[in-house]
Coordinates of C-alpha atoms in Angstrom, one line a residue:
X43 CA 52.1 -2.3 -52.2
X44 CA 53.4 0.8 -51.2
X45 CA 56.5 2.0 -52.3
X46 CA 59.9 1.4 -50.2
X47 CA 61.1 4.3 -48.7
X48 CA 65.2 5.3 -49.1
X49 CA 66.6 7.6 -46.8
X50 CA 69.7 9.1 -48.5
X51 CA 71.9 10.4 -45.7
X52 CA 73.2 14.5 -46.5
X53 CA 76.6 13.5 -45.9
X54 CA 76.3 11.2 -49.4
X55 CA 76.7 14.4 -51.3
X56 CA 79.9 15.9 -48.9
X57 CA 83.2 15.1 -49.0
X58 CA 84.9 11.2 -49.6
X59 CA 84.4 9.9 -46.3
X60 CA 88.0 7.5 -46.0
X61 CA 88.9 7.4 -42.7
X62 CA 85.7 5.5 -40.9
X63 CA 82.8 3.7 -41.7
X64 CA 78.8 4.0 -42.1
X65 CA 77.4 2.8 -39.7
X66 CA 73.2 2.2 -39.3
X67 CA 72.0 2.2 -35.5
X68 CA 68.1 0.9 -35.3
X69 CA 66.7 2.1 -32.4
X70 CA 69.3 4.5 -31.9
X71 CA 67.4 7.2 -29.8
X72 CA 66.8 4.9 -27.1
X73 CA 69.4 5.0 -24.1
X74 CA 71.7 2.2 -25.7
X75 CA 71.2 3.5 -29.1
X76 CA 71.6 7.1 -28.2
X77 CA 75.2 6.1 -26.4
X78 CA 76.5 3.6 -28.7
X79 CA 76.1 6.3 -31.5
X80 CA 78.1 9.1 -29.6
X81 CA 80.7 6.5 -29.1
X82 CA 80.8 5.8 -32.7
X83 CA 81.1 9.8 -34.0
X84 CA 83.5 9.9 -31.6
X85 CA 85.7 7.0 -33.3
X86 CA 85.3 8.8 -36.4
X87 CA 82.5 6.9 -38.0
X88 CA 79.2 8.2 -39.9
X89 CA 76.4 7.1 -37.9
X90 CA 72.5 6.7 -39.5
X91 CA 70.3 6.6 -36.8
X92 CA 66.7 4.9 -37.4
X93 CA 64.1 5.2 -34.6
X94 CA 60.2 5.4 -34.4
X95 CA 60.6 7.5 -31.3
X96 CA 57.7 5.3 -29.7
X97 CA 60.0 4.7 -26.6
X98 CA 63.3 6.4 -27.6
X99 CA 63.8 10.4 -27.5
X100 CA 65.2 13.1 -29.2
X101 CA 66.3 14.6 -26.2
X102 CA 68.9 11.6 -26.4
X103 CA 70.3 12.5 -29.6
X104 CA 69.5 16.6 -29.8
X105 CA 73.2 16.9 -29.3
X106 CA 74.4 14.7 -32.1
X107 CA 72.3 16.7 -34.8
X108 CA 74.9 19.5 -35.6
X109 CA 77.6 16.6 -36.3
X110 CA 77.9 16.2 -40.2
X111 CA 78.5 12.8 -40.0
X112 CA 75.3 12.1 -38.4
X113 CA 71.9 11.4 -40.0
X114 CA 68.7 10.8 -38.3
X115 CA 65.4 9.0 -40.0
X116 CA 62.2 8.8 -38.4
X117 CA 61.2 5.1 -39.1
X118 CA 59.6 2.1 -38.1
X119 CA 61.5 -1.3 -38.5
X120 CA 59.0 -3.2 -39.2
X121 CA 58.2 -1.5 -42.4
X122 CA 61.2 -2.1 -44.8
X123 CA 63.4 0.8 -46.3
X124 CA 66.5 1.2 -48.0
X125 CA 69.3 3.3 -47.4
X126 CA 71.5 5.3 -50.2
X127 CA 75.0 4.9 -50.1
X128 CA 77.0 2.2 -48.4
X129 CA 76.7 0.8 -44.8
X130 CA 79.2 -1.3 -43.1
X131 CA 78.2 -2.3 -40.2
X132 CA 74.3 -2.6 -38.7
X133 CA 73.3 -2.5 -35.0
X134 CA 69.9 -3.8 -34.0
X135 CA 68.7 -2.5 -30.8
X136 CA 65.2 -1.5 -31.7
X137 CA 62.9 -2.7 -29.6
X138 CA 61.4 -1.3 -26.0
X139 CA 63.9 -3.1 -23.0
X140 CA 61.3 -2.0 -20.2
X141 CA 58.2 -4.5 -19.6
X142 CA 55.7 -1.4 -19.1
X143 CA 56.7 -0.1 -22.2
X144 CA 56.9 -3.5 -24.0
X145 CA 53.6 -4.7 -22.4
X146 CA 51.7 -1.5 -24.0
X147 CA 51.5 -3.6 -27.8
X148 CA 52.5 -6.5 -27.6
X149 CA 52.2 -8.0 -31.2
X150 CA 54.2 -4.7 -31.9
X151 CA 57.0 -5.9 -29.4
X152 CA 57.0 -9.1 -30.7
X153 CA 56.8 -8.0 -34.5
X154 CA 59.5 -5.3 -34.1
X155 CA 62.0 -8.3 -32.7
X156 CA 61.1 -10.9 -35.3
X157 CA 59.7 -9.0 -38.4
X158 CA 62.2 -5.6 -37.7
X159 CA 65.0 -7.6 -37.6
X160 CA 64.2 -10.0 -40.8
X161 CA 64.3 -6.2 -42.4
X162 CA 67.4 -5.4 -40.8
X163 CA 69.2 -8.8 -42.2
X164 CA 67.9 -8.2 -45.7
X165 CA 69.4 -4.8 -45.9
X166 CA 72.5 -5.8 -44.3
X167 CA 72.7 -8.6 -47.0
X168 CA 72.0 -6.0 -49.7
X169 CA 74.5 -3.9 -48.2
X170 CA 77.5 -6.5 -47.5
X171 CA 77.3 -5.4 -43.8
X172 CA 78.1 -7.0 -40.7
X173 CA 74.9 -6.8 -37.8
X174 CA 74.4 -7.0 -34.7
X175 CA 71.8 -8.4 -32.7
X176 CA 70.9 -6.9 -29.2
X177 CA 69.3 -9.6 -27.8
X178 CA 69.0 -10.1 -24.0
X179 CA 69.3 -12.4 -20.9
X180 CA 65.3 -12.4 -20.7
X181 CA 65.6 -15.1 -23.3
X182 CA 66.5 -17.1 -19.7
X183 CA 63.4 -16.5 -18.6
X184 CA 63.3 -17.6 -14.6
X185 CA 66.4 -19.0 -14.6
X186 CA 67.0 -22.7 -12.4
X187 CA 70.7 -22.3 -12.6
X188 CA 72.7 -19.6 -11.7
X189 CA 74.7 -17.9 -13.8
X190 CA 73.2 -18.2 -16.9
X191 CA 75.3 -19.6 -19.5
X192 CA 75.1 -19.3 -23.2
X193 CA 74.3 -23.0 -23.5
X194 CA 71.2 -22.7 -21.2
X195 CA 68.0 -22.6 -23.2
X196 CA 66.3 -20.9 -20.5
X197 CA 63.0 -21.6 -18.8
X198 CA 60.1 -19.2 -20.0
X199 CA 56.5 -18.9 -20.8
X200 CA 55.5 -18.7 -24.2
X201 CA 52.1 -16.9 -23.0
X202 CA 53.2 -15.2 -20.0
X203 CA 52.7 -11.1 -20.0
X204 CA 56.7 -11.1 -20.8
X205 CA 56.2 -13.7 -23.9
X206 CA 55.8 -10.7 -26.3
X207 CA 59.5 -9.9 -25.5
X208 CA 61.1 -13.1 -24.4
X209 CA 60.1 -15.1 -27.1
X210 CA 60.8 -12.0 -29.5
X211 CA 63.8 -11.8 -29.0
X212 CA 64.1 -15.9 -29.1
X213 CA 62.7 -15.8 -32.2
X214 CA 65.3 -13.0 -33.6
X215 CA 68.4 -14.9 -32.4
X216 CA 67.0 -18.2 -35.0
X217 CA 66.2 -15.4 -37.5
X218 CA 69.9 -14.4 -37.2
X219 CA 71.5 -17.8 -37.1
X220 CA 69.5 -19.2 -39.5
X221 CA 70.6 -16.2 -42.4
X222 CA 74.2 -16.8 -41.2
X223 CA 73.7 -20.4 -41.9
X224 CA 71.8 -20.4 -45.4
X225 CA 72.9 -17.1 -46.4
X226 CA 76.0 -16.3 -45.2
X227 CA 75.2 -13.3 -43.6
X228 CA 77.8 -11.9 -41.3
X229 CA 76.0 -11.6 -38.1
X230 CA 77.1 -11.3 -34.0
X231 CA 74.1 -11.7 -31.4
X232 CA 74.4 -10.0 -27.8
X233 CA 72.7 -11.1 -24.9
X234 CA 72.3 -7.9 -22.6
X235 CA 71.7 -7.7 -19.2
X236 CA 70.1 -5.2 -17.0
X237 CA 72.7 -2.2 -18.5
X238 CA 72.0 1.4 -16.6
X239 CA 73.3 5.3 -17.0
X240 CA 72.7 8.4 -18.7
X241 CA 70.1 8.9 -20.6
X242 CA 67.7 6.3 -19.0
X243 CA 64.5 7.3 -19.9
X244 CA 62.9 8.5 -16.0
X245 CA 59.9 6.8 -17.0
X246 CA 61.1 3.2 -18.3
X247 CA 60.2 1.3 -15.1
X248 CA 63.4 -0.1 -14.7
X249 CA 64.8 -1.1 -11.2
X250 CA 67.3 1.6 -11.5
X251 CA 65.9 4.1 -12.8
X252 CA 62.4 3.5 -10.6
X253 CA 64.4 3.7 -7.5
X254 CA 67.4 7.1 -8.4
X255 CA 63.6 9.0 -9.6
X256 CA 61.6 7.9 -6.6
X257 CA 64.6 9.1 -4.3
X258 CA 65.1 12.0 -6.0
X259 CA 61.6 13.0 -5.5
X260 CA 61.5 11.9 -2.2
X261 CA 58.9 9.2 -2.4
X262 CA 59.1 6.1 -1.0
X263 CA 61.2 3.2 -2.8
X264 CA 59.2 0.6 -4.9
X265 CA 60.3 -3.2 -4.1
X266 CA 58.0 -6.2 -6.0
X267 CA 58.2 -9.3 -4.0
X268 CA 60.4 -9.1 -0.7
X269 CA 63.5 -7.6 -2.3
X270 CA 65.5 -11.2 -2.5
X271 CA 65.4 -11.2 -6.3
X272 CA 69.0 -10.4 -7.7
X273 CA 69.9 -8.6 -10.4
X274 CA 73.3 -7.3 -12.4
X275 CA 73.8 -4.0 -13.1
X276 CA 76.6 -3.0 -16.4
X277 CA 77.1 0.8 -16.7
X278 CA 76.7 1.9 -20.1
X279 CA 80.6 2.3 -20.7
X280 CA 81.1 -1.2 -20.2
X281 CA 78.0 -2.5 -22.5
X282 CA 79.3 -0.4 -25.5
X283 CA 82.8 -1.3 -25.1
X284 CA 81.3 -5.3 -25.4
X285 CA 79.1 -4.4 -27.9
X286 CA 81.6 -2.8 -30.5
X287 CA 84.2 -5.7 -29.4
X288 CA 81.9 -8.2 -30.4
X289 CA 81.2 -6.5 -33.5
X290 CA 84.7 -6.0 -34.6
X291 CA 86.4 -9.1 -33.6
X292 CA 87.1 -11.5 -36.4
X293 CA 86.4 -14.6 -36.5
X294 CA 89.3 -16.3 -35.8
X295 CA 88.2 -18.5 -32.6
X296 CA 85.4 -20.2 -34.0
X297 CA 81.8 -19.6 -35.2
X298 CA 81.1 -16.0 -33.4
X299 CA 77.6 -16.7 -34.9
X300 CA 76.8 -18.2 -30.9
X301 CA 75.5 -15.7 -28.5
X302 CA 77.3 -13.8 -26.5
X303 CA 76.6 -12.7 -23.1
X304 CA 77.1 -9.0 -21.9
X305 CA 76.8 -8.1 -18.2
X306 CA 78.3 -7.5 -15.2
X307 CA 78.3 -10.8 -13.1
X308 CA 78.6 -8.9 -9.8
X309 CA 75.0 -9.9 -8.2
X310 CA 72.9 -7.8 -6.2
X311 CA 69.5 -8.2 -4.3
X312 CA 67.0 -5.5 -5.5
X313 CA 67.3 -4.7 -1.7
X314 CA 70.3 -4.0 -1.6
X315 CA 70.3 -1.5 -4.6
X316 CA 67.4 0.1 -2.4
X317 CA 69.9 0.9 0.2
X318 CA 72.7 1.8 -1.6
X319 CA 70.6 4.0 -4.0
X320 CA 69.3 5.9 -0.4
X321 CA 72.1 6.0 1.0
X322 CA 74.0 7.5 -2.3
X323 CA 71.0 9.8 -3.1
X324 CA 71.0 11.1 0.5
X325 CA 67.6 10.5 0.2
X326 CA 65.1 10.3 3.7
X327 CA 61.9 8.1 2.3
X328 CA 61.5 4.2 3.1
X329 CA 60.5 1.4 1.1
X330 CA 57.1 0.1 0.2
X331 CA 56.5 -3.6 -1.2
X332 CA 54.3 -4.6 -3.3
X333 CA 53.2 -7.8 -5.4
X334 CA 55.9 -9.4 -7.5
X335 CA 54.8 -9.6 -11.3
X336 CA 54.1 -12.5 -13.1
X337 CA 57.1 -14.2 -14.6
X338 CA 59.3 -12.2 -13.1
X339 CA 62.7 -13.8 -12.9
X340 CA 64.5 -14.4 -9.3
X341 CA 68.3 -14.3 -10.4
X342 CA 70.1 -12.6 -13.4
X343 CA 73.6 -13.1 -13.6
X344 CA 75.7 -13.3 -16.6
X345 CA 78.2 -15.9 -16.8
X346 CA 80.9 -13.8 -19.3
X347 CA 83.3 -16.7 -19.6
X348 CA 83.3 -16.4 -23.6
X349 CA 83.1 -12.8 -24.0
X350 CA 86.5 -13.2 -21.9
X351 CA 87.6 -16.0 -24.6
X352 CA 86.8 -14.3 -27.6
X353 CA 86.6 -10.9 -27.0
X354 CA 89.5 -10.3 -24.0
X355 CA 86.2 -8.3 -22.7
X356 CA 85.3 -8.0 -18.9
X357 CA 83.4 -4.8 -17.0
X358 CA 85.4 -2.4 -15.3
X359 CA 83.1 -0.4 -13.5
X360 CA 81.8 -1.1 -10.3
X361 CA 77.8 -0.4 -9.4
X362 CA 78.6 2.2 -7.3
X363 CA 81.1 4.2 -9.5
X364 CA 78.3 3.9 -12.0
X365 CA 75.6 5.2 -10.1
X366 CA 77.0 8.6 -8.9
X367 CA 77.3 9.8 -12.8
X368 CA 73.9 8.5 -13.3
X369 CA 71.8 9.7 -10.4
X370 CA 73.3 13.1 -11.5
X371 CA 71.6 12.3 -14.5
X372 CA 68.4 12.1 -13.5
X373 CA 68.9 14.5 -11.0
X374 CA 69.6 16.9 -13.9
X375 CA 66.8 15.8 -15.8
X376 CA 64.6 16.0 -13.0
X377 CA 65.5 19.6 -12.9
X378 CA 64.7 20.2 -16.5
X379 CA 61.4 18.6 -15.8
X380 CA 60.7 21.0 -13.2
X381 CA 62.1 24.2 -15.0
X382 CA 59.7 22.8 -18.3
X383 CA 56.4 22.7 -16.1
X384 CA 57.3 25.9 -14.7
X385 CA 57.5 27.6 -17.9
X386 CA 54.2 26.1 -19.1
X387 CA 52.3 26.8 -16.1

């Protein structure tokens, strides 16, 4: 066996550190990750960030290096480590979100969900930490009722191309109850749904981020199926303000141990975000169609009823006040794409 690797953050060794916690972000490169621990320096906490970098990026942290209270470790979840010094609270949101990316390895998807976040739960019982569990409204599958509720258990494939995911992340939300339960762990589980904004990776194969790039670029708009599917888009501000409400609220209204679902309920068809994303992008290319994936659901949309109950939490921001900051985004990073080809060239 080999022996378990400790990361021992440099700001153990500077000054008492009083006025915020530790926190450890797992996967906290990747575009959630990367935002959720900005927000978090910026409250005045230390962040550890723990990432493989097999679909998150440095570019989404390179500004965060030069902070003191920030520490980054190259790691894999599904190995197990140990960090020096004390951690208070532990996000989990290590795992790839799109299904190209996901679909690559498969057992590794499934194993990072369901072995990563066994790790995850053993250090934060070492540590006396609260986690949190990003799981995500694929654990609906196809949906036959719309909006999905907490107390729907979904309809999915177990051996469907999106089972290495789904069923993942099914398996981490019993992993997470099930420690609560018998061990008394202090845990919170999220279900996300399709969240958007800066730092997106270009490539992730999301709707969004398919459709700002492929406008940008001035090729034609990629719709699977006819378009009628509907999805709900949360801007990035709004997912991190749920997230850390979940985290922090007490648990004064009953067992907070039930998921939680994050999104924005506001319901679009993917053809409609086609048309607003051209007509927002100013872009002149059409649409192309082609066949819809297998498994892939029809509707998404969150109902939020007991985030409102619990956490007083509803979105704010409306799909197209999120988009304009985010197609600059990737209009940006477009540009830096360019300018790095350039260069090489």
């Amino acid at each position: 066996m080999s022996e378990l690797q400790i990361y021992r953050p440099r700001f153990l060794s500077m000054r008492p550190y009083e006025n915020g916690r530790t926190v450890l972000v797992a996967g906290g490169a990747g575009f959630i990750g990367s935002n959720l621990s900005a927000r978090l320096l910026a409250d005045g906490d230390r962040v550890i960030c723990i990432d493989n970098l097999e679909t998150g990026r440095q570019e989404n942290i390179a500004e965060l290096h030069d902070n003191p209270n920030f520490a980054f470790f190259l790691h894999d979840v599904i190995e197990p480590f140990g960090i020096g010094g004390p951690i208070d609270r532990i996000y989990n949101l290590a795992c790839p979100g799109s299904p190209i990316k996901y679909q690559r390895d498969p057992v590794h998807t499934f194993k990072t969900s369901v072995i990563g976040g066994l790790n995850l739960l053993e250090l934060a019982q070492k540590k006396n930490a609260r986690i949190l569990q990003s799981s995500t409204s694929e654990v609906y599958g196809d949906p036959d009722i719309s909006p999905q509720h907490e107390n729907y258990w979904g309809l999915v494939n177990t051996v469907g191309p999106r089972a290495c995911y789904d069923e993942g992340k099914r398996g981490a939300e019993t992993l997470f109850h099930e420690m609560h339960e018998r061990e008394g762990i202090d845990t919170r589980i999220a279900r996300i749904f399709n969240t958007y904004g800066p730092n997106m990776d270009p490539e992730d194969g999301r709707v969004i981020s398919n459709f700002i790039v492929q406008a940008l670029t001035g090729d034609d708009l990629t719709i699977y199926g006819d378009g009628s599917q509907t999805r709900s888009f949360c801007y990035i501000t709004d997912m991190l303000d749920g997230l850390t409400a979940l985290m922090e609220t007490e648990d004064n209204f009953g067992s907070i141990d039930d998921p939680v679902n994050l999104g924005n309920p506001g319901e679009f068809t993917v053809f409609e975000l086609a048309e607003i994303v051209l007509e927002m992008t100013g872009a002149d290319c059409g649409i192309s169609y082609q066949d819809l994936p297998v498994d892939d659901p029809r509707q998404r949309r969150p109902d939020i009823t007991r985030a409102g109950r619990l956490l007083g939490w509803a979105p704010k921001i409306a799909l197209r006040d999120g988009l304009a900051p985010t197609i600059a985004y990737f209009r940006d990073e477009l540009g830096k794409q360019r300018r790095l080809k350039g260069q090489v060239a």
